Coordinates of C-alpha atoms and ligand atoms in Angstrom, one line a residue:
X1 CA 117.0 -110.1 28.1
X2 CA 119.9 -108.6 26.7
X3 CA 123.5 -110.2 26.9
X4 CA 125.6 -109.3 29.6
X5 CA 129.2 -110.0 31.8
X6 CA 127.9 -111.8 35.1
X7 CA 130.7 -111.3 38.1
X8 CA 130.0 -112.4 41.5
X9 CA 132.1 -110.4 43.8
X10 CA 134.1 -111.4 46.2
X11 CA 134.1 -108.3 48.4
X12 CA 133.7 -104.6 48.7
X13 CA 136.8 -103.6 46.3
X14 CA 136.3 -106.5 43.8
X15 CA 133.0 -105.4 43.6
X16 CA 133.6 -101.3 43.0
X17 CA 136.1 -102.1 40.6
X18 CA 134.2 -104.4 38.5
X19 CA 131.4 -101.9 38.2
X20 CA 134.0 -99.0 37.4
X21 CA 133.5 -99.1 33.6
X22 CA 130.1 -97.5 31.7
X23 CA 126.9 -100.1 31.9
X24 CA 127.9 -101.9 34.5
X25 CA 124.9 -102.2 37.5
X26 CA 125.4 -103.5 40.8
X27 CA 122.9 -106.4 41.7
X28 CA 121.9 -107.0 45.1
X29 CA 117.9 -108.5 45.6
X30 CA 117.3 -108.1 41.6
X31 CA 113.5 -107.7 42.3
X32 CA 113.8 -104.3 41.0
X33 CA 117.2 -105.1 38.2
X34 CA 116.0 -108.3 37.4
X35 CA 112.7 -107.2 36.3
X36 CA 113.9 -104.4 34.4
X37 CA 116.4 -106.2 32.5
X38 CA 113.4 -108.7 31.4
X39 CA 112.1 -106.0 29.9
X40 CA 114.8 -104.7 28.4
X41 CA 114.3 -101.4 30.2
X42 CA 117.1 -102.0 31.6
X43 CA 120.2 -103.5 29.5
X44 CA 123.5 -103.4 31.8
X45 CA 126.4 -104.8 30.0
X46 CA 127.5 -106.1 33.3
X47 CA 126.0 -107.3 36.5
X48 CA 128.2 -107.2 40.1
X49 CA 126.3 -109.3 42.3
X50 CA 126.8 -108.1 46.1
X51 CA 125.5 -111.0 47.4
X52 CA 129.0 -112.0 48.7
X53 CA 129.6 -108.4 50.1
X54 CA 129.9 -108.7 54.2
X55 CA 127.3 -105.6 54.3
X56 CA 124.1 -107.3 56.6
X57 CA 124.6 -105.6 60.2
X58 CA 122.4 -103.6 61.4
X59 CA 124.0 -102.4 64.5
X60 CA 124.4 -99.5 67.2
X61 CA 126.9 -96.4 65.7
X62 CA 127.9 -93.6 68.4
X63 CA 124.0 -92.7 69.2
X64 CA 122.5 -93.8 65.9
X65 CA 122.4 -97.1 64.0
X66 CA 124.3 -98.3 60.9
X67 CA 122.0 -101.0 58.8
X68 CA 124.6 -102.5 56.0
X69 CA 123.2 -101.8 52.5
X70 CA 122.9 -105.2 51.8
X71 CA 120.6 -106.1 55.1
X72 CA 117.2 -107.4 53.5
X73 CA 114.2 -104.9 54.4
X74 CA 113.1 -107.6 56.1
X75 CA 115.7 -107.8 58.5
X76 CA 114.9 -104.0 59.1
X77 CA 111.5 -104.0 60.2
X78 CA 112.2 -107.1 62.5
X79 CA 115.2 -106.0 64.4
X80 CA 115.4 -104.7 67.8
X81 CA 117.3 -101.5 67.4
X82 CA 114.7 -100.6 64.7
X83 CA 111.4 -101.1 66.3
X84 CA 112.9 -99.8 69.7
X85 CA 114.3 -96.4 68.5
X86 CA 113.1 -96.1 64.7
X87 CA 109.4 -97.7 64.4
X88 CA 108.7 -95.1 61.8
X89 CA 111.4 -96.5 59.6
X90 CA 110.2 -99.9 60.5
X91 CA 106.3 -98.9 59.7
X92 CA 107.4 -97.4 56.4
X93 CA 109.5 -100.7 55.1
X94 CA 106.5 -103.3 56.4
X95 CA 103.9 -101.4 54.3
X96 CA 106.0 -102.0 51.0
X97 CA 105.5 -104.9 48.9
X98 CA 105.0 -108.1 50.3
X99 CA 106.9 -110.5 52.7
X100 CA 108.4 -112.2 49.5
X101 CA 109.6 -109.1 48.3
X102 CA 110.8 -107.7 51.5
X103 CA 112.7 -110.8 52.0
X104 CA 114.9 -110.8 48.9
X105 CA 115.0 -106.3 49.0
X106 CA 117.9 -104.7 50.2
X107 CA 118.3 -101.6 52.0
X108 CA 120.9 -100.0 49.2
X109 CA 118.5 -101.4 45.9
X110 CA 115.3 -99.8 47.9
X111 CA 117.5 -96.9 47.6
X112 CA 117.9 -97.0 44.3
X113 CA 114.6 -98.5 42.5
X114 CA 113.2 -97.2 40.0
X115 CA 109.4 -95.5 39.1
X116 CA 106.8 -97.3 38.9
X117 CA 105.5 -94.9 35.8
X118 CA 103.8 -97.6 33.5
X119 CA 105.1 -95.2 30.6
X120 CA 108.7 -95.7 31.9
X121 CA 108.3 -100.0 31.4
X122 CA 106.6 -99.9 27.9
X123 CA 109.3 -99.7 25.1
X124 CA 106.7 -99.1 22.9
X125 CA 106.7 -95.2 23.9
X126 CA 108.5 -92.3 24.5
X127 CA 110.1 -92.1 28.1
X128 CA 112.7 -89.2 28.9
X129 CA 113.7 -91.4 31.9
X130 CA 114.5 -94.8 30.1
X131 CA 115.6 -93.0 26.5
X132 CA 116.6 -89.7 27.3
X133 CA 114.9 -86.7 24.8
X134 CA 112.1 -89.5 23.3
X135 CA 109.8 -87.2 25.2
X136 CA 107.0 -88.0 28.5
X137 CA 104.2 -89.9 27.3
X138 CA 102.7 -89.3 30.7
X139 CA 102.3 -85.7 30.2
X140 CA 99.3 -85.9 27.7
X141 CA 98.7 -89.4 29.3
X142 CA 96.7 -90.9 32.2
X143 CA 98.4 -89.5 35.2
X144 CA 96.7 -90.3 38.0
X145 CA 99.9 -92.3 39.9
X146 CA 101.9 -89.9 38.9
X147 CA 103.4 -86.5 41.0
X148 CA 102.3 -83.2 42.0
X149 CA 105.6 -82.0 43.4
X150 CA 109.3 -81.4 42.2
X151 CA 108.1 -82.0 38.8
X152 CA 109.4 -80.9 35.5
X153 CA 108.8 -80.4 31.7
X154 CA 110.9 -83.6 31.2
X155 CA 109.1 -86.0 33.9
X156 CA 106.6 -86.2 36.5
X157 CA 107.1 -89.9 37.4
X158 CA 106.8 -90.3 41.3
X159 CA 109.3 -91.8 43.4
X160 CA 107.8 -95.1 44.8
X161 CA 110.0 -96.1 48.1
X162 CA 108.6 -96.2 51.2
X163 CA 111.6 -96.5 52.8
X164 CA 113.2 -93.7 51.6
X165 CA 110.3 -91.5 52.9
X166 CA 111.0 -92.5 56.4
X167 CA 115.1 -92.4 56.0
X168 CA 113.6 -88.1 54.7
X169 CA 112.0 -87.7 57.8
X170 CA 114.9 -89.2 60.0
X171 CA 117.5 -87.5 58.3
X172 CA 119.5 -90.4 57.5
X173 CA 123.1 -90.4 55.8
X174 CA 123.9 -92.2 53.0
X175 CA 127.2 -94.1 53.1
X176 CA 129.6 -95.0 49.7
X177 CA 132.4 -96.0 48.4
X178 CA 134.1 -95.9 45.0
X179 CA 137.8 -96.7 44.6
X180 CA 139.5 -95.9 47.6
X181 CA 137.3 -92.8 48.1
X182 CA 133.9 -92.8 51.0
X183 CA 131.4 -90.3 51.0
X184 CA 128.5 -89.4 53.4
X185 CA 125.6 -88.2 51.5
X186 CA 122.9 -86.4 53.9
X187 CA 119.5 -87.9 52.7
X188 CA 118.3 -85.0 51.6
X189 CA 121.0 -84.4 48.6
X190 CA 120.7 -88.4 47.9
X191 CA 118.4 -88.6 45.3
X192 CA 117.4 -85.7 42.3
X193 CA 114.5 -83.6 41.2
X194 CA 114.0 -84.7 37.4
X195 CA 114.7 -81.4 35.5
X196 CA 115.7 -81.3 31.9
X197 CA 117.9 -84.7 32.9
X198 CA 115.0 -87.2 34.8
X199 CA 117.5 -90.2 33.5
X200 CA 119.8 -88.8 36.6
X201 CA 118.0 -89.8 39.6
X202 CA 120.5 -89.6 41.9
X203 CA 123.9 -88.3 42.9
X204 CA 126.1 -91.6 42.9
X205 CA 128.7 -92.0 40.6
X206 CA 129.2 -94.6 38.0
X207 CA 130.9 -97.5 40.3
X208 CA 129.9 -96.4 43.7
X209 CA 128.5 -98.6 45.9
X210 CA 126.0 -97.5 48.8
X211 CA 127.8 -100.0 52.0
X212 CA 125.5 -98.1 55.1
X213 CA 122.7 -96.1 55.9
X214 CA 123.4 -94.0 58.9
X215 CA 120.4 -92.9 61.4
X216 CA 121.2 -90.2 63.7
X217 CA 120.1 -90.4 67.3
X218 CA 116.3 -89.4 67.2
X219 CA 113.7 -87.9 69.6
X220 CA 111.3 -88.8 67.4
X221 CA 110.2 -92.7 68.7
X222 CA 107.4 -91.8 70.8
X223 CA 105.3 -90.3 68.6
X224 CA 106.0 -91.0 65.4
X225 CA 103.7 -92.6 62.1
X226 CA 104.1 -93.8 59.1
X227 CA 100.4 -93.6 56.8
X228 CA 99.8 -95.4 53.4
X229 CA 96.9 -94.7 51.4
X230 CA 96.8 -97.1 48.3
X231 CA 94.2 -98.5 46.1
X232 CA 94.7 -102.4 47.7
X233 CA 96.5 -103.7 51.1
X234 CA 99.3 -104.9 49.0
X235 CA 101.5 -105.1 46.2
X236 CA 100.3 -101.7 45.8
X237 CA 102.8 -98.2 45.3
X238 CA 101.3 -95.1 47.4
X239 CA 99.1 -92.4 46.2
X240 CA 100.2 -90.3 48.7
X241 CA 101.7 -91.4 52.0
X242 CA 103.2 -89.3 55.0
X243 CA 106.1 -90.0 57.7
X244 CA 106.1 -88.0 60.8
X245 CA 107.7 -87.5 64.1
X246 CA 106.4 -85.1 67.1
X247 CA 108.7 -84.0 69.6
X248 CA 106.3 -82.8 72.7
X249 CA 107.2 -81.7 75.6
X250 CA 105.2 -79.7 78.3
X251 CA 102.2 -79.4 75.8
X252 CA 104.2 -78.4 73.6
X253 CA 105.6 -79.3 69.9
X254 CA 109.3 -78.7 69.9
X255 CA 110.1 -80.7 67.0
X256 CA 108.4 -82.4 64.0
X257 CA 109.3 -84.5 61.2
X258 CA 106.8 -84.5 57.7
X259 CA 108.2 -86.3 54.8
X260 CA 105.7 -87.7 51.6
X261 CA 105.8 -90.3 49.6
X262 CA 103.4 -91.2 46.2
X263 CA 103.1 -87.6 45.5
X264 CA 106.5 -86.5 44.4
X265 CA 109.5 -87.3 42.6
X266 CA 111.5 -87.7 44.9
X267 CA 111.3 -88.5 48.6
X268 CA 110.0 -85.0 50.0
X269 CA 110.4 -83.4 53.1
X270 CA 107.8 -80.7 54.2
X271 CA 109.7 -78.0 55.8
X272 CA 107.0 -75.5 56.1
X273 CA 104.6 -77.8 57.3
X274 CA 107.4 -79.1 60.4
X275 CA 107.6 -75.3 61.0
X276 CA 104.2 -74.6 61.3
X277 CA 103.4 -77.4 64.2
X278 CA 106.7 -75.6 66.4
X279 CA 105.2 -74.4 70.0
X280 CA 101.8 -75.3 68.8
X281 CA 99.9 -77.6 71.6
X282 CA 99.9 -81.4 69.4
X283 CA 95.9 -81.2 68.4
X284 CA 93.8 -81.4 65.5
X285 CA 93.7 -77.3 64.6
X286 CA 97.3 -77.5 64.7
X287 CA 97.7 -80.4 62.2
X288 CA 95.3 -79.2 60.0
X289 CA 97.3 -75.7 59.9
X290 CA 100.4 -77.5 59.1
X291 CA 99.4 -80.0 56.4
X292 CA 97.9 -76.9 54.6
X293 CA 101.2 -75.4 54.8
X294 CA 102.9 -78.8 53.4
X295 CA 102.3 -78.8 49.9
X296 CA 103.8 -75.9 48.6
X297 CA 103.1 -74.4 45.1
X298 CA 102.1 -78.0 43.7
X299 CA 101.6 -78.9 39.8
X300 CA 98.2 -81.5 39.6
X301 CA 97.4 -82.9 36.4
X302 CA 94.2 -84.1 34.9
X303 CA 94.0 -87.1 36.6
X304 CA 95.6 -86.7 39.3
X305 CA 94.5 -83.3 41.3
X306 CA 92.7 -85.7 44.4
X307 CA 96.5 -85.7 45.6
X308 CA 96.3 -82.5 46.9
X309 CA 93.6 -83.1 49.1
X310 CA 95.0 -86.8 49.6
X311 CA 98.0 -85.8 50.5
X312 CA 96.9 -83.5 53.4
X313 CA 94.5 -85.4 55.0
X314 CA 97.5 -88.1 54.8
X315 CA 99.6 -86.1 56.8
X316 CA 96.9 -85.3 59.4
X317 CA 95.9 -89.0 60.0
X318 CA 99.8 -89.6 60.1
X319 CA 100.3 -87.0 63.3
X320 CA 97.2 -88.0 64.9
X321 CA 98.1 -91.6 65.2
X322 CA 101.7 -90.3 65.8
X323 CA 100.0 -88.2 69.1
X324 CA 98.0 -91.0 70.2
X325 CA 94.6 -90.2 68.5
X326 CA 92.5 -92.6 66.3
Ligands
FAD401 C1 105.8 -106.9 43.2 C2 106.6 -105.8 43.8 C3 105.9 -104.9 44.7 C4 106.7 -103.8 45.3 N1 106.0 -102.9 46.1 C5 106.7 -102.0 46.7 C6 106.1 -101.0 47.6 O1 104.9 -101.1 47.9 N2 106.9 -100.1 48.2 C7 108.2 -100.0 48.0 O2 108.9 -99.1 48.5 N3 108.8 -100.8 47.1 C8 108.1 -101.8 46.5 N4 108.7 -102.7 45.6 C9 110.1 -102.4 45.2 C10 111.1 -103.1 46.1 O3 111.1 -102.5 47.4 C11 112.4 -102.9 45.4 O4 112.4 -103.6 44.2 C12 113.6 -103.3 46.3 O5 113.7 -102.6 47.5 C13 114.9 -103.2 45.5 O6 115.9 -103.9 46.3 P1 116.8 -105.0 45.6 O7 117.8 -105.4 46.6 O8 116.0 -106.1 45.1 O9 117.5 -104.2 44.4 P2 118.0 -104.6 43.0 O10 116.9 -104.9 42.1 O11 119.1 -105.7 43.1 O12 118.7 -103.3 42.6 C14 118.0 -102.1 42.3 C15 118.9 -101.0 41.9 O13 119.8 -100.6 43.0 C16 121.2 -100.8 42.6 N5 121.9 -101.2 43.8 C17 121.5 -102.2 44.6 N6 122.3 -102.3 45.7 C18 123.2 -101.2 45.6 C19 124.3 -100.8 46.4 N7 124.6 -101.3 47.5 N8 125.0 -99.7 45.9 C20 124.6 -99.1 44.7 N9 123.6 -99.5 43.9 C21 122.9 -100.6 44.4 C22 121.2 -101.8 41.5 O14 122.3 -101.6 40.6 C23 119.9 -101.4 40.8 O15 120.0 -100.4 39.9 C24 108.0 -103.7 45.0 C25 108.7 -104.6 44.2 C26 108.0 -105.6 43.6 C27 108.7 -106.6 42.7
SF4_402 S1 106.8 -89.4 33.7 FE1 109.0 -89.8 33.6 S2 109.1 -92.0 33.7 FE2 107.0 -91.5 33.1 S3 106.9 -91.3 30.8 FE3 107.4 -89.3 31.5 S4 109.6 -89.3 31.5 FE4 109.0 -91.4 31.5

């Protein structure tokens, strides 16, 4: 492990501050940080642990709920709030890693870990995302984990949250603050498509901390599913998975929710596909129509063109266990 400045902060400002200047990386669970930094993928000059940081509640905001970014996923997928009106967010965080993991995660690091590409944690070849312009190594390489949407020239790692395809689908906010400055970032312009730049993976700013993650009010408890398909029933990153939400009434779809995970770079919403189920009756035709509509103009490799397939049937399973059918 490379040197670095260890600061423990004492709150909210101490910590922002301390992580103003270049290298410095926020610490919170450390079980994605601490691993990197092993590795020596990566080497922050200085680490700001939040353990200190009051930022745990997970509580009841206006019709929504606020979960602090330091609340462990654990505490997610075990409070009340969360399996009453969110079980999809709840489903999504209990089929990531194990209960050891999910113990020490946060909600903010979950956020904010990083691909699982095996290119991306072997300093022994070219990455664009750990050494920006050393090339992909996955492009000509074995690429069956890796994504078929929202790729680019520069990177086709996938983005491995599970999370963070549930917070897609329930159009969470992100919360921040840097200096004396908060934002609210809607999920969906949280984190980046890779482009020529797949180091940037997300729109914070150097120093700004993620204190909440807001959920709005949702119809969506009722019917709503989160499916996994992996190659082992843990400690095991999706090949595809899918998060949805039906909204029926009188026979009737009036609102859906499709977000995928394992097949893209980032956490992706499905927009056609949510159109396609609106004032459709909630069967089988239907969700067949609508998972053919989800994956739009996709870019499979060698290795890894069962995703498209994958994915679909993923998203069909997902809505019929949402609806009620096994
Ligand atoms: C063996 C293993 C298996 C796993 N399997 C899965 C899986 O199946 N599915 C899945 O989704 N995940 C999986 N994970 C990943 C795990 O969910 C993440 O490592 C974890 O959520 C990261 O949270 P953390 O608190 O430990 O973050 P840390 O490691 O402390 O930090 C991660 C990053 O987030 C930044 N950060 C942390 N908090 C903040 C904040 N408040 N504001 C701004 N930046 C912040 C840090 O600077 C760092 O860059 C697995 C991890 C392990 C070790
Ligand atoms: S896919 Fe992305 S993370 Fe993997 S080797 Fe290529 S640039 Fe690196």
């Amino acid at each position: 492990m490379k040197p670095f400045t260890y600061v423990r902060a004492a709150d909210t400002a101490a910590a922002i501050a301390a992580a103003s200047g270049a290298g410095a990386s926020f610490l919170a669970g450390g079980t994605t940080l601490i691993d990197l930094m092993r590795l020596e993928v990566m080497t922050p000059n200085a680490v700001i642990d939040l353990g200190r940081l009051a930022l745990t509640e997970i509580e009841r905001h206006g019709d929504g709920v606020r979960i602090g970014a330091m609340a462990k996923n654990s505490d997610v997928v075990s409070h009340p709030l969360i399996a009453e009106r969110y079980p999809l967010l709840a489903q999504a965080v209990l089929a990531g890693a194990s209960q050891q993991v999910r113990n020490m995660a946060s909600v903010g690091g979950n956020l904010l870990q990083r691909t699982r590409c095996p290119y991306f944690r072997d300093l022994g070849v070219p990455c664009n995302k750990r050494a920006p312009g050393s090339g992909c190594s996955a492009l000509e390489g074995y690429t069956r984990s890796h994504a078929i949407l929202g790729t680019s020239e520069s990177c086709i790692a996938t983005h491995p949250s599970d999370m963070c395809v549930a917070l897609a689908a329930l159009d969470a906010v992100v919360h921040t603050q840097r200096g004396g400055h908060t934002r609210q970032i809607r999920f969906a312009d949280f984190h980046t498509l890779p482009g020529e730049h797949p180091e940037v993976e997300n729109t914070l700013e150097q120093g700004e901390l993620v204190t909440h993650v807001e959920l709005p009010a949702s119809p969506f408890a009722r019917h709503a599913h989160y499916v996994k398909v992996r190659d082992r029933a843990a400690f095991a990153f999706a090949l595809a998975s899918a998060a949805v939400g039906l909204d029926v009434a009188d026979g009737r779809i009036r609102g859906a929710r499709i977000a995928l995970g394992g097949v893209a770079t980032r956490p992706w919403r499905a927009p056609e596909a949510e159109q396609a189920l609106i004032g459709q009756p909630p069967n089988r035709q239907s969700f067949e129509r609508a998972a053919a509509a989800a994956l739009v103009d996709p870019k499979p490799r060698r290795d890894n063109a069962f995703k498209v397939a994958l994915a679909r049937r993923t998203i069909v399973r997902a809505l019929e266990l949402a609806w009620g059918q096994s």
